[in-house]
DNA sequence: CAGTTCCGAGACCGTACAGTATCGTTAATT
DNA sequence: AATTAACGATACTGTACGGTCTCGGAACTG
């Protein structure tokens, strides 16, 4: 599932033994170019319209070059999806504002979500593929939603150890609420993911469920951010 | 958009004048059979995999019969979507068990879940076709998820007027949690919608958020209700 | 019955596309 | 410079599918 998909997979003979390595070397940075081109095409024509010819043309590559690196269109698309830049949630450097609510809000990066229409369109295109292909569903879910849910879980767990939240809270389920609903909203409803939406999730669902008081009267300053 | 798409459209000569109506009459109930078959195929193989041959085979019809009724595959699919049965959550006859938790659980109908899963699959299959059309995407989502959310909203509102739930609870947002997460789970994660999942939603999110105590120790009698 | 019309089955055609094979070019290595 | 592998371009093949056409049979009308 991780990138390579059997690189050097042309089943041939000699190449495996690396015969003194003369001549040109395969340029691995071209992989990224081709994957980017695939994502571009995906965003432009949708999942149904993507063809290898389009990808090759967009990448300025020959089809043979693509097939030298991936065995099929399906594998290329799967790799391309896995190649989407991770949701900028660095699990190592989570925000630490002192309160869970502040931490959760600090995860919100307007530019990360709405900056590129491209990613949104890719996700839209993905929505249809997700139902047709189990491997893609897992790849898409792993890239788009899981890191986010993991971040929420980590933040909630920290709030528990801090004593801010009851240890009996079902943070396993609660950590999936915002990512799931955001994915649903984006992929299916195709409405934008806004701060207002995030606030209604946090203040209407998460914080009340965690029995943290004060969430019910969000500060004016928070709302005016919208 | 509604069914006919130029019935009697074989562009021929005589038929237009209805010449004393002799011979066999076109069976309009077959339209519904074909549309159902189209939805079945859509749910099974997705939007990318649907072919007229599959639809014809599933409907036990000839391709020519389908093309006598619809001018193209696109029109057939559009008509099929409009043909999706509404979610049979009868907003007029909601359950009334005396507690919100009991009401929410009573909405769970294993047999209806199957139909609901089918609708969700159709919805996700449609995503690519609807990608160009925001209005259609919303309409599709409305048919499949909104009635469910409306039912939750009505049940929660009743719990508020009954005094079971604080009037300050954000039931607008909370009523969307279960339907959205169920849709996400079915569409993207492709895991089955189970009673266990529903219980973790209700007891881990909804009830805590509504500050109804006792949700943490669900009564045995509630579980056996299913 | 006889006449008419719709039906299912499936042969058929044209196009579009996945995947392969070929070829002349380019660039890294020696 | 000579060698050689990877490259872009593109011609080619096989197949799948949208859409049309034909045919024998069934069902309704009178």
XYZ file of C-alpha atoms (C1' of nucleotides) in Angstrom:
512
model
C 0.000 0.000 0.000
C 2.853 2.305 0.650
C 4.055 3.832 -2.483
C 6.008 1.567 -4.644
C 3.734 -1.126 -6.007
C 6.555 -3.315 -7.156
C 9.037 -0.892 -8.536
C 11.386 -2.552 -11.031
C 8.512 -4.849 -11.650
C 8.927 -5.321 -15.358
C 9.449 -8.982 -14.643
C 12.398 -8.882 -16.934
C 15.710 -10.541 -16.570
C 18.881 -8.606 -16.115
C 17.765 -5.513 -14.266
C 17.448 -7.307 -10.975
C 21.148 -7.975 -10.698
C 22.156 -4.360 -11.320
C 24.740 -5.148 -14.054
C 27.496 -2.648 -13.327
C 24.933 0.159 -13.617
C 25.856 1.870 -16.804
C 23.695 4.322 -18.702
C 20.849 6.423 -17.375
C 19.340 5.813 -13.960
C 15.647 5.790 -13.277
C 14.592 9.141 -11.912
C 12.528 8.479 -8.822
C 11.470 12.088 -8.549
C 9.448 11.477 -11.709
C 7.171 9.252 -9.687
C 5.930 12.245 -7.776
C 5.380 14.210 -10.982
C 3.262 11.459 -12.427
C 1.275 11.036 -9.221
C 0.683 14.776 -9.147
C -0.484 14.673 -12.730
C -2.847 11.843 -11.848
C -4.284 13.925 -9.024
C -4.653 16.896 -11.357
C -6.579 14.826 -13.848
C -8.643 13.326 -11.067
C -9.551 16.793 -9.891
C -10.376 17.999 -13.386
C -12.328 15.226 -15.026
C -13.391 13.179 -12.037
C -12.918 9.554 -11.281
C -14.988 8.362 -14.212
C -13.084 10.395 -16.771
C -9.515 9.670 -15.855
C -7.482 7.907 -18.557
C -3.853 6.921 -18.769
C -3.441 9.028 -21.896
C -4.598 12.104 -20.042
C -2.272 11.399 -17.152
C 0.650 10.793 -19.502
C -0.027 13.977 -21.432
C -0.403 16.004 -18.254
C 2.787 14.584 -16.842
C 4.648 15.082 -20.118
C 5.448 11.416 -20.035
C 4.902 8.451 -22.273
C 2.411 5.841 -21.281
C 5.176 3.263 -21.324
C 6.976 5.216 -18.643
C 3.960 5.051 -16.419
C 3.547 1.352 -17.002
C 7.216 0.872 -16.202
C 6.427 2.161 -12.713
C 2.912 0.949 -12.011
C 1.373 -2.241 -13.223
C -2.107 -0.852 -13.829
C -4.263 2.210 -13.709
C -5.818 1.019 -10.478
C -2.460 0.915 -8.750
C -1.530 4.313 -10.067
C -4.716 5.846 -8.729
C -4.321 4.151 -5.365
C -0.774 5.413 -5.115
C -1.866 8.870 -6.170
C -4.428 8.961 -3.409
C -1.866 7.840 -0.881
C 0.306 10.636 -2.243
C -2.094 13.380 -1.227
C -0.296 15.536 1.231
C -1.266 14.407 4.663
C -3.747 16.515 6.451
C -1.393 18.901 8.182
C -1.938 17.258 11.529
C 1.457 16.535 12.945
C 0.821 14.069 15.727
C 4.171 14.979 17.233
C 3.458 18.676 17.504
C -0.118 18.922 18.646
C -1.289 22.269 19.945
C -1.263 22.803 23.703
C -3.448 25.705 24.695
C -4.245 24.448 28.160
C -7.840 23.499 27.452
C -9.251 20.749 25.285
C -11.538 23.168 23.518
C -8.645 25.426 22.649
C -6.608 22.458 21.441
C -9.390 21.197 19.200
C -9.939 24.615 17.682
C -6.240 25.049 17.145
C -6.247 22.035 14.841
C -8.307 24.048 12.409
C -6.157 25.449 9.646
C -8.302 27.460 7.235
C -5.618 27.474 4.594
C -5.136 23.731 4.847
C -8.784 22.995 4.180
C -9.929 25.634 1.780
C -6.646 26.751 0.331
C -6.630 24.276 -2.496
C -9.802 23.705 -4.397
C -7.748 20.945 -5.867
C -7.848 18.715 -2.822
C -11.557 19.245 -2.448
C -12.157 18.181 -6.021
C -9.932 15.183 -5.567
C -11.939 14.208 -2.557
C -15.134 14.602 -4.538
C -13.771 12.385 -7.253
C -12.720 9.968 -4.568
C -16.166 9.725 -3.116
C -17.356 7.701 -6.060
C -14.289 5.505 -6.183
C -14.531 4.764 -2.505
C -17.677 2.771 -2.989
C -16.264 0.765 -5.863
C -12.849 -0.154 -4.575
C -12.060 -1.474 -1.142
C -8.353 -0.711 -1.419
C -9.082 2.872 -2.374
C -11.565 3.229 0.430
C -8.897 2.237 2.900
C -6.257 4.429 1.332
C -8.553 7.430 1.244
C -9.800 6.905 4.742
C -6.281 6.406 6.066
C -5.011 9.585 4.495
C -7.954 11.861 4.987
C -9.662 10.911 8.195
C -7.566 8.662 10.385
C -4.749 11.102 11.230
C -7.364 13.598 12.192
C -9.187 11.175 14.451
C -5.870 10.133 15.978
C -5.087 13.745 16.785
C -8.452 14.190 18.435
C -7.910 11.037 20.437
C -4.512 12.212 21.631
C -5.853 15.592 22.644
C -8.760 14.052 24.501
C -6.544 11.575 26.247
C -4.318 14.393 27.403
C -7.402 16.183 28.730
C -8.245 13.032 30.653
C -4.820 12.700 32.252
C -5.002 16.389 33.045
C -8.233 15.728 34.895
C -10.204 18.035 32.619
C -12.331 15.191 31.338
C -13.801 12.199 33.108
C -11.863 9.000 32.504
C -15.164 7.289 31.830
C -15.825 9.309 28.712
C -15.939 7.240 25.517
C -13.170 9.147 23.810
C -12.665 6.355 21.285
C -16.060 7.108 19.804
C -15.959 10.835 20.451
C -12.633 11.270 18.684
C -14.272 10.059 15.483
C -17.201 12.427 15.564
C -15.662 15.530 14.043
C -13.556 13.794 11.390
C -16.435 11.580 10.313
C -18.941 14.382 10.129
C -16.485 16.631 8.345
C -15.756 13.915 5.800
C -19.428 13.294 5.289
C -20.087 16.983 4.888
C -17.283 17.417 2.387
C -17.544 14.206 0.413
C -21.271 13.676 0.267
C -22.970 16.948 1.017
C -20.245 18.919 -0.684
C -20.680 21.809 1.646
C -17.604 23.725 2.736
C -15.925 22.899 5.994
C -16.193 26.107 7.960
C -15.163 27.281 11.383
C -18.826 27.749 12.168
C -19.473 24.100 11.462
C -16.515 23.064 13.576
C -17.730 25.236 16.450
C -21.190 23.698 16.395
C -19.550 20.274 16.567
C -17.251 21.143 19.422
C -19.675 23.224 21.463
C -22.825 21.311 20.578
C -21.535 17.766 20.758
C -18.002 17.124 21.936
C -17.739 19.443 24.907
C -21.210 18.690 26.265
C -20.586 14.983 25.896
C -17.390 15.370 27.887
C -19.336 17.293 30.510
C -17.048 20.263 30.372
C -19.058 23.246 31.442
C -18.494 26.653 29.956
C -18.739 25.246 26.473
C -22.297 26.358 26.340
C -21.477 30.039 26.322
C -18.713 30.229 23.764
C -16.865 33.453 23.990
C -17.862 36.130 21.560
C -14.302 36.307 20.366
C -14.466 32.736 19.161
C -17.621 33.208 17.158
C -16.559 36.479 15.649
C -13.680 34.601 14.091
C -16.083 33.084 11.581
C -36.766 14.261 -16.028
C -39.846 12.444 -14.866
C -40.111 9.141 -16.462
C -41.088 9.234 -20.042
C -38.286 10.781 -22.038
C -40.286 10.690 -25.237
C -42.399 7.605 -24.950
C -43.402 6.301 -28.411
C -40.229 7.909 -29.510
C -39.306 5.560 -32.300
C -39.528 8.514 -34.630
C -41.523 6.370 -36.992
C -44.582 7.223 -38.921
C -47.982 5.867 -38.003
C -47.709 5.242 -34.276
C -48.111 8.857 -33.336
C -51.782 8.997 -34.259
C -52.745 6.018 -32.060
C -54.332 4.048 -34.909
C -57.390 2.579 -33.193
C -55.105 1.009 -30.562
C -54.870 -2.524 -31.734
C -52.309 -5.031 -30.522
C -50.353 -5.046 -27.281
C -50.163 -1.992 -25.049
C -46.901 -0.761 -23.564
C -46.643 -1.859 -19.966
C -45.817 1.173 -17.873
C -45.172 -0.876 -14.752
C -42.116 -2.249 -16.518
C -40.562 1.187 -16.216
C -40.372 0.752 -12.474
C -38.835 -2.697 -12.819
C -36.105 -1.356 -15.035
C -35.439 1.586 -12.750
C -35.207 -0.762 -9.788
C -32.789 -2.930 -11.693
C -30.706 0.125 -12.481
C -30.586 1.028 -8.797
C -29.602 -2.527 -7.903
C -26.752 -2.470 -10.364
C -25.735 0.969 -9.188
C -25.587 -0.232 -5.613
C -23.654 -3.350 -6.561
C -21.024 -2.207 -9.018
C -21.020 1.540 -8.516
C -21.419 4.343 -11.013
C -18.279 3.446 -12.894
C -19.305 -0.168 -13.393
C -22.890 0.201 -14.478
C -23.610 -0.980 -18.011
C -26.788 -1.207 -19.993
C -26.222 -4.918 -20.470
C -26.119 -5.446 -16.715
C -29.269 -3.424 -16.222
C -31.056 -5.292 -18.995
C -30.002 -8.650 -17.619
C -30.988 -7.722 -14.075
C -34.353 -6.442 -15.271
C -34.917 -9.473 -17.475
C -35.344 -7.087 -20.358
C -33.764 -6.556 -23.715
C -31.552 -3.564 -24.263
C -33.845 -2.436 -27.030
C -36.696 -2.279 -24.545
C -34.704 0.074 -22.372
C -33.746 2.273 -25.296
C -37.395 2.363 -26.343
C -38.082 4.103 -23.021
C -34.990 6.153 -22.383
C -32.808 7.784 -24.949
C -29.508 7.181 -23.179
C -27.846 5.664 -20.183
C -27.576 9.096 -18.598
C -31.323 9.617 -18.674
C -31.959 6.183 -17.281
C -29.673 6.816 -14.332
C -31.188 10.216 -13.646
C -34.666 8.732 -13.668
C -33.540 5.895 -11.447
C -32.262 8.291 -8.832
C -35.546 10.156 -8.807
C -37.141 6.758 -8.268
C -35.398 5.971 -4.970
C -37.980 5.235 -2.354
C -38.026 7.683 0.461
C -36.576 6.477 3.713
C -39.498 4.904 5.473
C -38.918 6.744 8.696
C -42.494 7.801 9.108
C -42.226 11.156 10.799
C -45.886 10.848 11.751
C -45.501 7.575 13.632
C -42.306 7.895 15.596
C -41.747 5.461 18.444
C -42.733 6.585 21.929
C -41.077 4.502 24.598
C -41.065 7.186 27.265
C -37.335 7.850 27.166
C -35.229 9.446 24.469
C -32.780 6.601 24.562
C -35.529 4.077 24.049
C -36.955 6.129 21.205
C -33.637 6.408 19.414
C -33.000 2.697 19.739
C -36.499 1.934 18.517
C -35.682 3.670 15.243
C -33.242 0.858 14.579
C -34.916 -1.632 12.291
C -32.555 -4.359 11.148
C -34.645 -5.031 8.060
C -34.845 -1.343 7.195
C -31.102 -1.080 7.658
C -30.593 -3.249 4.619
C -32.647 -0.941 2.435
C -30.881 1.970 4.014
C -27.502 0.478 3.222
C -28.613 0.064 -0.363
C -29.549 3.723 -0.528
C -26.232 4.730 0.931
C -24.375 2.693 -1.645
C -26.416 4.244 -4.398
C -25.661 7.622 -2.960
C -21.940 7.054 -2.972
C -22.082 5.572 -6.454
C -23.793 8.729 -7.575
C -21.192 11.000 -6.114
C -19.179 11.184 -9.315
C -22.199 11.744 -11.501
C -23.404 14.477 -9.208
C -20.022 16.078 -8.799
C -20.832 18.724 -11.356
C -24.164 19.542 -9.821
C -24.252 20.847 -6.297
C -28.038 20.988 -6.213
C -28.414 17.349 -7.181
C -25.868 16.299 -4.606
C -27.838 18.025 -1.915
C -31.061 16.557 -3.197
C -29.638 13.067 -3.075
C -28.338 13.596 0.411
C -31.723 14.977 1.379
C -33.558 11.880 0.238
C -31.256 9.522 2.053
C -30.002 11.153 5.223
C -32.250 14.087 5.998
C -35.399 12.146 6.956
C -33.306 10.233 9.421
C -31.893 13.384 10.937
C -35.384 14.875 11.025
C -36.626 11.894 12.997
C -33.808 12.298 15.478
C -34.587 15.974 15.761
C -38.254 15.326 16.432
C -37.462 12.745 19.097
C -34.997 15.069 20.775
C -37.392 17.966 20.676
C -40.041 15.836 22.327
C -37.514 14.948 25.024
C -36.938 18.656 25.560
C -40.629 19.504 25.953
C -40.933 16.518 28.263
C -38.207 18.049 30.384
C -35.907 15.083 29.914
C -33.338 17.194 28.110
C -32.149 20.718 28.699
C -33.689 23.214 26.317
C -30.236 24.636 25.783
C -28.920 21.494 24.122
C -27.907 21.972 20.489
C -30.258 19.349 19.154
C -29.944 20.727 15.646
C -26.357 19.565 15.517
C -26.842 16.503 17.678
C -29.628 15.190 15.475
C -27.162 14.972 12.594
C -24.519 13.001 14.426
C -25.861 9.491 14.044
C -27.061 9.802 10.444
C -23.815 11.427 9.331
C -21.580 8.971 11.085
C -23.636 6.063 9.867
C -23.318 7.370 6.329
C -19.599 7.849 6.705
C -19.173 4.415 8.184
C -21.123 2.768 5.402
C -19.843 4.863 2.516
C -16.196 5.332 3.293
C -15.225 2.799 5.890
C -17.535 0.186 4.413
C -18.179 -1.370 7.757
C -21.662 -2.651 8.518
C -24.085 -0.546 10.466
C -24.584 -2.586 13.615
C -26.498 -2.239 16.817
C -23.202 -2.140 18.651
C -22.123 0.878 16.618
C -25.442 2.586 17.231
C -25.135 1.958 20.953
C -21.667 3.472 21.128
C -23.045 6.533 19.366
C -26.027 6.889 21.617
C -24.340 6.051 24.904
C -20.942 7.524 24.092
C -21.996 10.723 22.381
C -25.646 11.627 22.222
C -26.779 10.845 25.749
C -23.705 12.283 27.459
C -23.993 15.423 25.368
C -27.593 15.772 26.456
C -26.527 15.281 30.051
C -28.883 12.445 30.653
C -27.371 10.350 33.362
C -27.863 6.650 33.545
C -26.968 6.271 29.905
C -23.713 4.766 30.987
C -25.409 1.704 32.391
C -27.871 0.765 29.664
C -30.614 -1.421 30.997
C -30.691 -4.984 29.839
C -34.304 -4.459 28.801
C -33.265 -1.811 26.317
C -30.812 -4.123 24.638
C -33.349 -6.906 24.334
C -35.761 -4.542 22.615
C -33.954 -4.805 19.331
C -58.642 -16.460 -35.654
C -56.106 -12.476 -37.705
C -53.889 -8.266 -37.161
C -51.049 -5.382 -34.697
C -47.677 -3.976 -31.400
C -44.534 -4.670 -27.924
C -41.284 -7.844 -26.009
C -36.622 -10.499 -24.881
C -32.612 -12.153 -26.876
C -28.704 -11.191 -28.901
C -25.995 -10.132 -33.205
C -23.769 -6.218 -34.719
C -21.063 -1.697 -35.182
C -18.172 2.080 -33.802
C -15.619 4.198 -30.411
C -12.818 4.762 -26.449
C -9.555 3.166 -23.648
C -6.118 -0.145 -21.015
C -2.094 -2.008 -21.869
C 2.011 -3.369 -25.186
C 5.488 -2.888 -28.556
C 8.540 -0.048 -31.327
C 11.667 3.599 -32.277
C 14.526 7.431 -32.254
C 16.396 10.508 -28.556
C 18.612 11.778 -24.282
C 21.675 11.546 -20.553
C 24.405 9.212 -17.110
C 28.432 6.411 -16.683
C 32.963 4.778 -18.103
C 33.496 9.458 -27.394
C 31.252 5.024 -26.629
C 27.897 2.472 -24.223
C 23.595 1.609 -22.467
C 19.383 2.271 -19.928
C 15.547 5.028 -19.410
C 12.844 8.269 -21.769
C 8.738 10.607 -24.881
C 6.049 9.792 -28.592
C 3.113 7.089 -30.933
C 1.394 3.107 -33.501
C -0.902 -0.923 -32.408
C -4.051 -4.630 -30.226
C -7.707 -6.449 -27.670
C -11.669 -5.704 -25.234
C -15.587 -3.589 -23.147
C -19.355 -0.979 -23.747
C -23.006 2.417 -25.728
C -26.248 2.277 -28.925
C -28.761 0.148 -33.197
C -30.930 -3.364 -35.625
C -33.261 -7.712 -36.545
C -36.007 -11.521 -35.438
C -39.208 -14.860 -33.573
C -42.603 -15.002 -30.101
C -46.120 -13.423 -27.004
C -50.068 -10.668 -25.727
C -53.763 -7.838 -26.570
C -57.637 -6.293 -29.782
C -61.392 -7.124 -32.581
